[in-house]
Tab-separated table of C-alpha atoms in Angstrom:
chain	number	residue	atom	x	y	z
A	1	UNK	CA	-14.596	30.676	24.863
A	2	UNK	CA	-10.577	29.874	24.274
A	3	UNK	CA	-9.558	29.294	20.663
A	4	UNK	CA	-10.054	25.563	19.304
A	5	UNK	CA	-7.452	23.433	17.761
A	6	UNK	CA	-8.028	21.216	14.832
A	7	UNK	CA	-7.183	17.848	15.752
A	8	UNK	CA	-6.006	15.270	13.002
A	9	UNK	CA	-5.488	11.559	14.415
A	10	UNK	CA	-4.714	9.629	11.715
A	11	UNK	CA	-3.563	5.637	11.669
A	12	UNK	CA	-1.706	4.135	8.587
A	13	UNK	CA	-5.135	2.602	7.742
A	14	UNK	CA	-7.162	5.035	7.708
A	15	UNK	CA	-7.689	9.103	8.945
A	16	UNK	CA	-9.730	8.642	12.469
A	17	UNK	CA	-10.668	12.106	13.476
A	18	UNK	CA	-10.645	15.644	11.942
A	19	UNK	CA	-12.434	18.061	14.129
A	20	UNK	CA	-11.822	21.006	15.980
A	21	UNK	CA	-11.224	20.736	19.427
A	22	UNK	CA	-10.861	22.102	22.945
A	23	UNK	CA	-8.376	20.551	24.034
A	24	UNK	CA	-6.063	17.330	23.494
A	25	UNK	CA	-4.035	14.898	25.955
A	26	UNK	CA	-1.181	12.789	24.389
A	27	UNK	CA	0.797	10.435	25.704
A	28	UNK	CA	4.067	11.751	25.043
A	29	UNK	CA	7.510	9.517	25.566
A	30	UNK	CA	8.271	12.182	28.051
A	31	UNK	CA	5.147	11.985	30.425
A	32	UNK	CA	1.370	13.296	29.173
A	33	UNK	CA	0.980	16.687	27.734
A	34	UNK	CA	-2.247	18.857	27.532
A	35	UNK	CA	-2.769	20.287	24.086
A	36	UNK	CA	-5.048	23.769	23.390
A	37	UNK	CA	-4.619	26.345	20.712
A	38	UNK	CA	-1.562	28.564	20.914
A	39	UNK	CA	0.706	25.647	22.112
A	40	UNK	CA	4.158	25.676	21.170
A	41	UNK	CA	5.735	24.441	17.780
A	42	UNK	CA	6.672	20.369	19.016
A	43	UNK	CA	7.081	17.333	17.811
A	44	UNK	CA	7.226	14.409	19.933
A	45	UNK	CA	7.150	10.695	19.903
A	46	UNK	CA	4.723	8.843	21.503
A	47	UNK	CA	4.204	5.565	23.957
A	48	UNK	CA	1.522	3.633	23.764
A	49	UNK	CA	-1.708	5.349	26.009
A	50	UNK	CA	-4.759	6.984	25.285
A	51	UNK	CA	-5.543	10.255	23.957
A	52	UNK	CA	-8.120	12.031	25.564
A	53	UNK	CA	-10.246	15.016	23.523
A	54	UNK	CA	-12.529	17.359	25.004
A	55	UNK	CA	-14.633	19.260	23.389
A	56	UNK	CA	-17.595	21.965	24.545
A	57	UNK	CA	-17.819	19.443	28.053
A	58	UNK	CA	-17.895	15.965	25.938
A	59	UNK	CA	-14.838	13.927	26.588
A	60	UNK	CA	-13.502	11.020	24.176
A	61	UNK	CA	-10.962	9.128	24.672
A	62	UNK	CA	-8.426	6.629	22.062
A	63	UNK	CA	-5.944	4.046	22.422
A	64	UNK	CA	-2.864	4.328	20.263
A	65	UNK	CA	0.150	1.889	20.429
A	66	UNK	CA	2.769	4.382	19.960
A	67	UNK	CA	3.342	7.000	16.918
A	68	UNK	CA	4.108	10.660	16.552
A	69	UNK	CA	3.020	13.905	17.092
A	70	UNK	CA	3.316	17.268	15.491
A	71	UNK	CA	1.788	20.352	17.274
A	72	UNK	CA	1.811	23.723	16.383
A	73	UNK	CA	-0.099	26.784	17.216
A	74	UNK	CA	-3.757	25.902	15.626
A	75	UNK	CA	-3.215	22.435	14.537
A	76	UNK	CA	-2.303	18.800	16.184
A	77	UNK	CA	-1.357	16.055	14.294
A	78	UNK	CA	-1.080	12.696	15.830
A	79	UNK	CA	0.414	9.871	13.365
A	80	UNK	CA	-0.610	6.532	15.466
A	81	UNK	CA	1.017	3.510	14.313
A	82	UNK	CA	-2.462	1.744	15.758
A	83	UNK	CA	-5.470	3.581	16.528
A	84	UNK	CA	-9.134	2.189	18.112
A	85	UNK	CA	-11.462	4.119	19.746
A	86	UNK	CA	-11.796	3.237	23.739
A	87	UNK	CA	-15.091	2.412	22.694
A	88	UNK	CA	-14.175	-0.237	20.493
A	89	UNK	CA	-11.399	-1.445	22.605
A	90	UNK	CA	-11.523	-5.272	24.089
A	91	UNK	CA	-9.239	-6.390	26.722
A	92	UNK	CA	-8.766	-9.890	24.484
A	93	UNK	CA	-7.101	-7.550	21.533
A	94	UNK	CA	-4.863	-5.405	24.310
A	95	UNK	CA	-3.653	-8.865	26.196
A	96	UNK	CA	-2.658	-10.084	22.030
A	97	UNK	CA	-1.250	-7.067	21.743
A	98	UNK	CA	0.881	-7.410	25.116
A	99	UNK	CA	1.881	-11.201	23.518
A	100	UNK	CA	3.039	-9.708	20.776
A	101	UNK	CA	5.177	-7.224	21.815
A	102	UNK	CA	6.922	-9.611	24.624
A	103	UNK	CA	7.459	-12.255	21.055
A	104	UNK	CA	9.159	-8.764	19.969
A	105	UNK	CA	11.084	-8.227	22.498
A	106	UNK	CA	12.764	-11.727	22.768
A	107	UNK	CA	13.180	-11.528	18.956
A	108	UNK	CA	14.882	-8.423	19.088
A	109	UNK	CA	17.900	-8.401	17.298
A	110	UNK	CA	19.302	-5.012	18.710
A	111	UNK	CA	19.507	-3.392	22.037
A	112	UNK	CA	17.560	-0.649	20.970
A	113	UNK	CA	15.495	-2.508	19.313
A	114	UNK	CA	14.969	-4.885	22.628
A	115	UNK	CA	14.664	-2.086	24.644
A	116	UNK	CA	12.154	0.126	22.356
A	117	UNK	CA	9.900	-3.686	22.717
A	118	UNK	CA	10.447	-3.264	26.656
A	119	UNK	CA	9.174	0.019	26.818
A	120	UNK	CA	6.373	-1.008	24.809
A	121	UNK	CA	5.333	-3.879	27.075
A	122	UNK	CA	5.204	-1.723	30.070
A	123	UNK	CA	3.534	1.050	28.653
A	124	UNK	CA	0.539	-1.567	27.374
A	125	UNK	CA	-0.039	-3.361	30.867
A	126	UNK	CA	-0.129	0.221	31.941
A	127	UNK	CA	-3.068	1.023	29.758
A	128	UNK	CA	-4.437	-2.294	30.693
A	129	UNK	CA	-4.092	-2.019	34.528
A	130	UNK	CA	-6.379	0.920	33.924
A	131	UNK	CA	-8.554	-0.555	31.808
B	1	UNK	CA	-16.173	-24.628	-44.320
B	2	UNK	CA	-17.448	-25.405	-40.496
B	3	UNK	CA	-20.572	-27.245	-40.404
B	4	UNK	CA	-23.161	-26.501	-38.560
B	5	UNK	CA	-22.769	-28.271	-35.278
B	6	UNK	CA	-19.122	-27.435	-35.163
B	7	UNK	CA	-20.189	-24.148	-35.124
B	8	UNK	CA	-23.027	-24.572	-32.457
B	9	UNK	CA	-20.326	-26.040	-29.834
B	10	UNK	CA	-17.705	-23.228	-30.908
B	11	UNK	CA	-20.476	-20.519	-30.064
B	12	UNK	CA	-21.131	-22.731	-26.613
B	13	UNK	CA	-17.627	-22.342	-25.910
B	14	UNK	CA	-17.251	-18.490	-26.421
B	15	UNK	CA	-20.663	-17.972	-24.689
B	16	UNK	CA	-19.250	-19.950	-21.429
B	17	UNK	CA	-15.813	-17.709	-21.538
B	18	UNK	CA	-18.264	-14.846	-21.620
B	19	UNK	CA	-19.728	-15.768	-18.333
B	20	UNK	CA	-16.496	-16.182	-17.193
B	21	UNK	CA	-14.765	-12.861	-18.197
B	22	UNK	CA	-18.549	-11.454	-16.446
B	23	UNK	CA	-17.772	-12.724	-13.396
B	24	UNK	CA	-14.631	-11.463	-12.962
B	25	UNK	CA	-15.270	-8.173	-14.187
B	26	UNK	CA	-18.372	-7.738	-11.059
B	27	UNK	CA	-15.836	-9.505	-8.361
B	28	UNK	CA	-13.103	-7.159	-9.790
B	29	UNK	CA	-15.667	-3.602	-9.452
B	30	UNK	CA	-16.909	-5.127	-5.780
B	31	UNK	CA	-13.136	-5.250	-4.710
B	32	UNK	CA	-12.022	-2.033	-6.354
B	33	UNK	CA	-14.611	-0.316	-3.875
B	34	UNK	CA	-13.171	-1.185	-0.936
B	35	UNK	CA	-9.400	-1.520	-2.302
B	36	UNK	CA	-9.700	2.503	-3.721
B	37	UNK	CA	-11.286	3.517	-0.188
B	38	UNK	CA	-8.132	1.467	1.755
B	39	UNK	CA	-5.837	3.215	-0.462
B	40	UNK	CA	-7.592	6.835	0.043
B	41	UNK	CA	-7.432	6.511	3.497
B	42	UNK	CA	-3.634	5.820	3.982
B	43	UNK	CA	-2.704	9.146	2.002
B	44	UNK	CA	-3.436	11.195	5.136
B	45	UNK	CA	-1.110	9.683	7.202
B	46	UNK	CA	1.599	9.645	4.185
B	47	UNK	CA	1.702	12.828	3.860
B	48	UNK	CA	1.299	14.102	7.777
B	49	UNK	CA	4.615	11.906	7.572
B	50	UNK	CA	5.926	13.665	4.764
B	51	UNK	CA	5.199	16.497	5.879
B	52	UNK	CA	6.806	15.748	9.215
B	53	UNK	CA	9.926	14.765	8.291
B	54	UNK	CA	10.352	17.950	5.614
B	55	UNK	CA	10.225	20.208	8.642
B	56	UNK	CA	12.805	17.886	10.769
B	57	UNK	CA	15.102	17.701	7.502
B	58	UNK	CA	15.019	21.555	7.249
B	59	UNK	CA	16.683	21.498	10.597
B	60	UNK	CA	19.332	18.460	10.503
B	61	UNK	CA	21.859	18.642	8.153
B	62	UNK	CA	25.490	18.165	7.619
B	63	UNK	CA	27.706	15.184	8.675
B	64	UNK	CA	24.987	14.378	11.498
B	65	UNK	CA	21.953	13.595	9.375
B	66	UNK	CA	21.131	10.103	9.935
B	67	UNK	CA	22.350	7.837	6.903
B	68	UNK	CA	18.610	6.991	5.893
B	69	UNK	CA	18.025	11.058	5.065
B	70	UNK	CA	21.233	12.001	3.558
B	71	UNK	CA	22.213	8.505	2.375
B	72	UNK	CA	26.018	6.955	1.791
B	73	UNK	CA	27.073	10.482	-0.148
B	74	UNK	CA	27.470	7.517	-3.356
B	75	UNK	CA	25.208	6.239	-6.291
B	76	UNK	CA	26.850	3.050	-6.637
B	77	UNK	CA	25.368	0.338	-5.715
B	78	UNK	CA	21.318	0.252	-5.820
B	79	UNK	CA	17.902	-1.903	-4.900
B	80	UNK	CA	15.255	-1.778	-7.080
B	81	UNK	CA	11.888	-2.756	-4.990
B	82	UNK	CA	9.417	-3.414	-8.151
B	83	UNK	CA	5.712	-4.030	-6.800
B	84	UNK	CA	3.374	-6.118	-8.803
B	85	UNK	CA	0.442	-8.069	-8.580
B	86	UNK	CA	-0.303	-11.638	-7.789
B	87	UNK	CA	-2.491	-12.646	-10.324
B	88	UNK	CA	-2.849	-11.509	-13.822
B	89	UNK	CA	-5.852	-10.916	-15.793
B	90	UNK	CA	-5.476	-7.325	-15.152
B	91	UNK	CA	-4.842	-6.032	-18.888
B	92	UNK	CA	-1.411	-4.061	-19.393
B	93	UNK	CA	-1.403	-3.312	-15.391
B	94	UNK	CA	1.734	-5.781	-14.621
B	95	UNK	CA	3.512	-5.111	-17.840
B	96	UNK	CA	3.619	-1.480	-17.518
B	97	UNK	CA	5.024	-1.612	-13.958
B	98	UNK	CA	7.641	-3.913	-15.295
B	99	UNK	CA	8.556	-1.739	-18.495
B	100	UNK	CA	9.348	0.912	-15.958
B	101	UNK	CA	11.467	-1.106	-13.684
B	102	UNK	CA	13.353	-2.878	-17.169
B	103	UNK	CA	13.750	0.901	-18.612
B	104	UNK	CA	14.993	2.105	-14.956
B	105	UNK	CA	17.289	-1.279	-14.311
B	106	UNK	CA	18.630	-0.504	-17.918
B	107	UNK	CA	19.378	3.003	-17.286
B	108	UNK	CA	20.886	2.544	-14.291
B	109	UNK	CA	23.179	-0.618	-15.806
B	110	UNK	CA	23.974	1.524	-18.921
B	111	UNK	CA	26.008	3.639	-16.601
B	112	UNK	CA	27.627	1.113	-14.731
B	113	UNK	CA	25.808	0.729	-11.662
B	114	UNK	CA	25.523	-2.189	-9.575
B	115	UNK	CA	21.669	-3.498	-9.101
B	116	UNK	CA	20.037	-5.734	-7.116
B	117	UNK	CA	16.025	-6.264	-7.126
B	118	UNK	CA	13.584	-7.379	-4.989
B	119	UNK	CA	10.300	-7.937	-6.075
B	120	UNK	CA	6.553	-8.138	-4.416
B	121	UNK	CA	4.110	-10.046	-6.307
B	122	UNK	CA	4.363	-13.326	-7.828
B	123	UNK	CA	3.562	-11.529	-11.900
B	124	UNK	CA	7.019	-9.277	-11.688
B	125	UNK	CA	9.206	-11.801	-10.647
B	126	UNK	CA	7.853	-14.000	-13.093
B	127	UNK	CA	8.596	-11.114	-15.980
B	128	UNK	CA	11.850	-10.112	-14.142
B	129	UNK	CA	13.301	-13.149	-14.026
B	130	UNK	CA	14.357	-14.289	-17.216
B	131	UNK	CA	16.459	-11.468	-17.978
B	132	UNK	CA	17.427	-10.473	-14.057
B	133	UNK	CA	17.021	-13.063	-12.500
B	134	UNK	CA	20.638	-12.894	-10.887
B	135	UNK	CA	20.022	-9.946	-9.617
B	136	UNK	CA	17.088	-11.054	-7.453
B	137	UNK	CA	17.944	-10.665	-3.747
B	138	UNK	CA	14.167	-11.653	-2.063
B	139	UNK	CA	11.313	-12.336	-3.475
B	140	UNK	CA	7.472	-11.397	-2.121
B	141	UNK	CA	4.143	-12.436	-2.334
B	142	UNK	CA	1.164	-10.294	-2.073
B	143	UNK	CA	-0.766	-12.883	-0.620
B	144	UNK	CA	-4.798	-12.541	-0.973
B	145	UNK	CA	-5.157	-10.628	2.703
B	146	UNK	CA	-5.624	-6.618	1.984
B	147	UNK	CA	-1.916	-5.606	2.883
B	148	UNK	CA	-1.766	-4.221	5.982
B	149	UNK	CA	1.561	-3.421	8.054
B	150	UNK	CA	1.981	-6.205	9.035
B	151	UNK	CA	2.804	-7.505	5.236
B	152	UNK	CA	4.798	-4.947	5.046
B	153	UNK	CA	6.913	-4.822	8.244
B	154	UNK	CA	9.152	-8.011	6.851
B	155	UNK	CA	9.973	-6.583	3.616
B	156	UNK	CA	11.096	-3.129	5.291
B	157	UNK	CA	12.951	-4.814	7.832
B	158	UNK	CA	14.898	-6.850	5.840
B	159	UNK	CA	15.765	-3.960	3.247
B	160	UNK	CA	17.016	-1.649	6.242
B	161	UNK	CA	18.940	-4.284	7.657
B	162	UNK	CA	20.259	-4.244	4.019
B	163	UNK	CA	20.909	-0.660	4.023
B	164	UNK	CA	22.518	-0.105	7.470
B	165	UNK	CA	24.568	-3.472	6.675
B	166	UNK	CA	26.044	-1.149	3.788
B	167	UNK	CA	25.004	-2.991	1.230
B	168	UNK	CA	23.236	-0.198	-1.222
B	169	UNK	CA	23.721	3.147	-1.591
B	170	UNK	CA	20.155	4.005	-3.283
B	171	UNK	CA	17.151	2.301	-2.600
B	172	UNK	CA	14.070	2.419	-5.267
B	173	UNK	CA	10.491	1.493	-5.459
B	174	UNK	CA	8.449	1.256	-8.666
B	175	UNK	CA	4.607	0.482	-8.187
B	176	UNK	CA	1.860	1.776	-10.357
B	177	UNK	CA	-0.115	4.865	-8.570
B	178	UNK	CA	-3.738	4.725	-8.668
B	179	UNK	CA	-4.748	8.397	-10.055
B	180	UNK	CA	-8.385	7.428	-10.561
B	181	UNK	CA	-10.175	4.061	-11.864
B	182	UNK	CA	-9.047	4.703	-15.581
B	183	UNK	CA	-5.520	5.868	-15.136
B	184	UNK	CA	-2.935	3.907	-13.254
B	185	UNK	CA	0.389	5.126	-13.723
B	186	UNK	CA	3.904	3.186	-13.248
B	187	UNK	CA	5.978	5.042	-10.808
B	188	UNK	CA	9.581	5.374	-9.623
B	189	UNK	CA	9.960	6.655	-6.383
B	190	UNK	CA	13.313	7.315	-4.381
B	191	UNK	CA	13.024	5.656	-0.805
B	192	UNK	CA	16.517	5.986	0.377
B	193	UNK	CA	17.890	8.523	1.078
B	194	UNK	CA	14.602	10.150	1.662
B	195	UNK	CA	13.684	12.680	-1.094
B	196	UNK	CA	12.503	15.494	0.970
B	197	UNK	CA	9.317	17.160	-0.543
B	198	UNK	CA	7.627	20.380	0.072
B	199	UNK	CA	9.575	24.138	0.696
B	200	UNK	CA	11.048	22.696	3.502
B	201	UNK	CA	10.908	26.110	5.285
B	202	UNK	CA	12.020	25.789	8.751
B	203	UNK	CA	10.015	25.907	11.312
B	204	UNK	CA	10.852	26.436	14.893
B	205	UNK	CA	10.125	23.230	16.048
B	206	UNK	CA	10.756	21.823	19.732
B	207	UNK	CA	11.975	18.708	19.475
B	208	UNK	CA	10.691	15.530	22.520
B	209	UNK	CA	12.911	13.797	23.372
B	210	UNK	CA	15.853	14.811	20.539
B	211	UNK	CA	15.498	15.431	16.814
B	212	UNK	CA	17.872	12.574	16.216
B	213	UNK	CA	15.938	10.015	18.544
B	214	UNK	CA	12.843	11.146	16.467
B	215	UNK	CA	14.394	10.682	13.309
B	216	UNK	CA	15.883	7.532	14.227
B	217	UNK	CA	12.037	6.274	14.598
B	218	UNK	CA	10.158	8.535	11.892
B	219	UNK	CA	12.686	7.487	9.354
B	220	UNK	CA	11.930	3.613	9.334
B	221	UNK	CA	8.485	3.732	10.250
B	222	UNK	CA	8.376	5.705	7.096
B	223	UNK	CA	9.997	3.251	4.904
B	224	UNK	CA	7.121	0.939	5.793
B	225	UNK	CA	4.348	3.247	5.200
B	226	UNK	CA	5.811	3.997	1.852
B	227	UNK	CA	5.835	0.352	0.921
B	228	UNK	CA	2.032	-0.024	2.530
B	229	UNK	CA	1.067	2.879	0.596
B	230	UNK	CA	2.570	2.132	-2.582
B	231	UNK	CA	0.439	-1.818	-1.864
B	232	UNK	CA	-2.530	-0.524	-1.436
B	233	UNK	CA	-2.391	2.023	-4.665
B	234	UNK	CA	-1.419	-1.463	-6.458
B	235	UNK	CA	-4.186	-3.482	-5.512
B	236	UNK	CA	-6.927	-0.764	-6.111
B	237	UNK	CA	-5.252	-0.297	-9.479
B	238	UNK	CA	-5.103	-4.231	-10.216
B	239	UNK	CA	-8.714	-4.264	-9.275
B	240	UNK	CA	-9.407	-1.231	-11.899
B	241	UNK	CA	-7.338	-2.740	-14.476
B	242	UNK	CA	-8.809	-5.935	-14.285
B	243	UNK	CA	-12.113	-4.627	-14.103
B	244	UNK	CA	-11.474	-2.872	-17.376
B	245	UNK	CA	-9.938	-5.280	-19.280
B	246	UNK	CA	-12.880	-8.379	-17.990
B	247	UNK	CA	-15.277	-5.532	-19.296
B	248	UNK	CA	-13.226	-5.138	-22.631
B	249	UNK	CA	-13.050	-9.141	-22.481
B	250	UNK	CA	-17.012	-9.637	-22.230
B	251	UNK	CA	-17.739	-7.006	-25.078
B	252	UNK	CA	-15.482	-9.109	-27.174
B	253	UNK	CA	-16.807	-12.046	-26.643
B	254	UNK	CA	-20.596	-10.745	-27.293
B	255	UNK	CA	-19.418	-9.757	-30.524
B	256	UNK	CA	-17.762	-13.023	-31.182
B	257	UNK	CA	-21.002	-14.718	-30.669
B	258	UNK	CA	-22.835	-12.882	-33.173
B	259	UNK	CA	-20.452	-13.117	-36.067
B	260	UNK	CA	-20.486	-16.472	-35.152
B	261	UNK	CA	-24.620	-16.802	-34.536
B	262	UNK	CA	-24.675	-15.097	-38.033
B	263	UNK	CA	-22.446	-17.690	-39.740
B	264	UNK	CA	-23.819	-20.180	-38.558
B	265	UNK	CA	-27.479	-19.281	-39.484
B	266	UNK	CA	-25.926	-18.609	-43.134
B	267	UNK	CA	-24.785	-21.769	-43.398
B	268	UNK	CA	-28.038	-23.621	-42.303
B	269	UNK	CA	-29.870	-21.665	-44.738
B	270	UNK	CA	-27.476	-22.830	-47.426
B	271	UNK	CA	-27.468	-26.062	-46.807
B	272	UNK	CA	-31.539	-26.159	-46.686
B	273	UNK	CA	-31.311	-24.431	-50.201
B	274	UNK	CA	-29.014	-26.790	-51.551
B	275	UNK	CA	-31.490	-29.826	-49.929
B	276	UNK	CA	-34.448	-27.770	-52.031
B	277	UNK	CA	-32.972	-27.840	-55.054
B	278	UNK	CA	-31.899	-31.431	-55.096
B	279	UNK	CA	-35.030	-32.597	-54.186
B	280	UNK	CA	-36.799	-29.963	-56.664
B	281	UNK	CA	-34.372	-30.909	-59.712
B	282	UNK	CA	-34.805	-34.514	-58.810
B	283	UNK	CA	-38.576	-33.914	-59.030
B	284	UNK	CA	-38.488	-32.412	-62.345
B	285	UNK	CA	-35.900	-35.193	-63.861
B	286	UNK	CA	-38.945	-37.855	-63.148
């Protein structure tokens, strides 16, 4: 059996999860990455997606809007600016969620700041296409 | 001296306060609960971030550093963020938060210094405002909703738009930190230009996409969690302070009563006495 990672997702609310684990899948602004022990010193942002965790064959799964990530060799931090578990997840709070971030991106006083509220709606009716 | 049914509506009167003060002081311990436990579980993320952007600032330096890290280079002009509570009630909770913020504005205006302030809660603007209120730039409510992000996401907002309009060259908070439910203590914390905490050793990071694009985001999003945490450590250490000081209130009160049950009792007795012996003397005159 490989080496486990500890696995830290915490939201500004509250710390979600602190376990070891086998492995971890992020959604990283750059496409998904796969997480294990001995991974490489990173730190990434993050879209919005879900995180998938496995651990000893039992899969769970999260939805973050968007956040950070710091990886390196036995530890992965994930610093979610929303976190719910898929569990707890309801299509009525991803569609407000969706609203919001299109009344963001029309606000949007900046480019960058338009754009970063573009990226955002896509990524959501991504996560809710699969839902 | 008070007679007797002066004194009997003066002891009603303290007796309903007492009941009041009671109240408050069970509300106050019920909210405290889950106001501590809010502000416990924010720390985690605070310091992940802290911890974050210590590594990242190990590695950026010089003339690139994004302004929010290394700041204008000057320690002109600053902002003053003081974060009270709404209500009051609370014992020496506001007060102290606003001695620190008066000693700090002083300081600062001793050596010439420009300052501008912006207050959250209704009790230090109300303190503030007599003797700065020119200074004031914004003021905040707490509002009665547990603070969340987004409570906080306006007041960051408009201080970075502040900051990267070039208005400030230092940017303060002062809250009170909540170190456990019988010490609260006023605090002045540095949020621009970041103060950078830990050895700051640097690690080899890789960087996804760029260390500036990640900065760029970290460093803002940061500004708002320090202004959510430094919220939530207010309200759990309102709710302690006013839980101490309704206690301290009650206690009072109690005591009032019986000084008050005894004097009164005193003077009944007296007056009965004096009733005896007019009545006895008269007897004896016949």
């Amino acid at each position: 059996m490989a080496d486990k990672i500890l696995f830290d997702l915490v939201s500004p609310e509250k710390l979600l999860l602190s376990k070891s684990v086998d492995m971890v899948t992020v959604p990283g602004t750059e496409g998904y990455m796969g997480v294990m022990a001995g991974h490489a010193s990173l730190v990434s942002t993050l879209r919005a997606g879900m995180i998938d965790m496995r651990d000893d064959d039992q899969d769970s799964r999260f939805f973050i809007r968007g956040g950070f990530v710091e990886i390196n060799a036995t530890k992965i931090t994930v610093l979610a600016e929303e976190a719910i578990p898929f569990g707890e997840l309801e299509l009525a709070t991803l569609d407000q969620r969706i609203v919001d971030a299109q009344e963001d991106e029309i606000a949007a006083k900046t480019d960058a700041d338009r754009a970063r509220a573009a990226q955002l709606v896509d990524d959501l009716k991504l996560v809710r296409a699969a839902f | 001296m008070a007679s007797v049914k002066e004194m009997r509506t003066r002891i009603g009167s303290v007796k309903s306060t007492q009941k009041i003060t009671k109240a408050l002081q069970m509300v106050a311990a019920a909210k405290l609960r889950r106001a501590q436990s809010a502000a416990e579980s924010a720390r985690p993320y605070a310091r992940s971030m802290a911890n974050v952007i210590a590594n990242l600032a190990a590695g950026v330096s010089g003339p690139s550093a994004p302004l929010l890290l290394a700041g204008t280079g000057k320690d002109q002009r600053h902002l003053i963020i003081v974060a009270t509570s709404d209500r009051g009630l609370a014992g020496g909770f506001n007060s102290g938060i606003v001695r620190a913020a008066r000693e700090k504005i002083a300081a600062l205006l001793a050596t010439g210094k420009d300052v501008k302030i912006i207050t959250i809660g209704r009790k230090g603007r109300d303190q503030l405002k007599r003797q700065y209120g020119d200074r004031f730039l914004e003021t905040f409510e707490v509002g009665i909703k547990p603070a969340g992000l987004a409570l906080v996401k306006p007041i960051s907002e408009k201080v970075l738009e502040m900051y990267r309009g070039g208005n400030f060259d230092v940017v303060t908070l002062i809250y009170s930190a909540f170190k456990s439910v019988v010490t609260q203590t006023p605090t002045v914390r540095q949020l621009i230009p970041a103060l950078v905490e830990g050895s700051g050793k640097a690690a080899f990071y890789d960087y996804e996409p760029d260390e500036d694009t990640i900065l760029e985001a970290l460093l803002p999003q940061n500004i708002s969690v320090q202004l959510l945490t430094a919220l939530l450590e207010n309200q759990a250490g309102f709710f302690a302070s006013q839980m101490a000081a309704m206690d301290n209130a009650t206690r009072n009160a109690g005591d009032m009563i019986k000084a008050l049950t005894i004097q009164m009792n005193r003077t009944r007795q007296a007056q009965i006495t004096k009733e005896l012996i007019e009545i006895i003397s008269g007897a004896a005159a016949v």
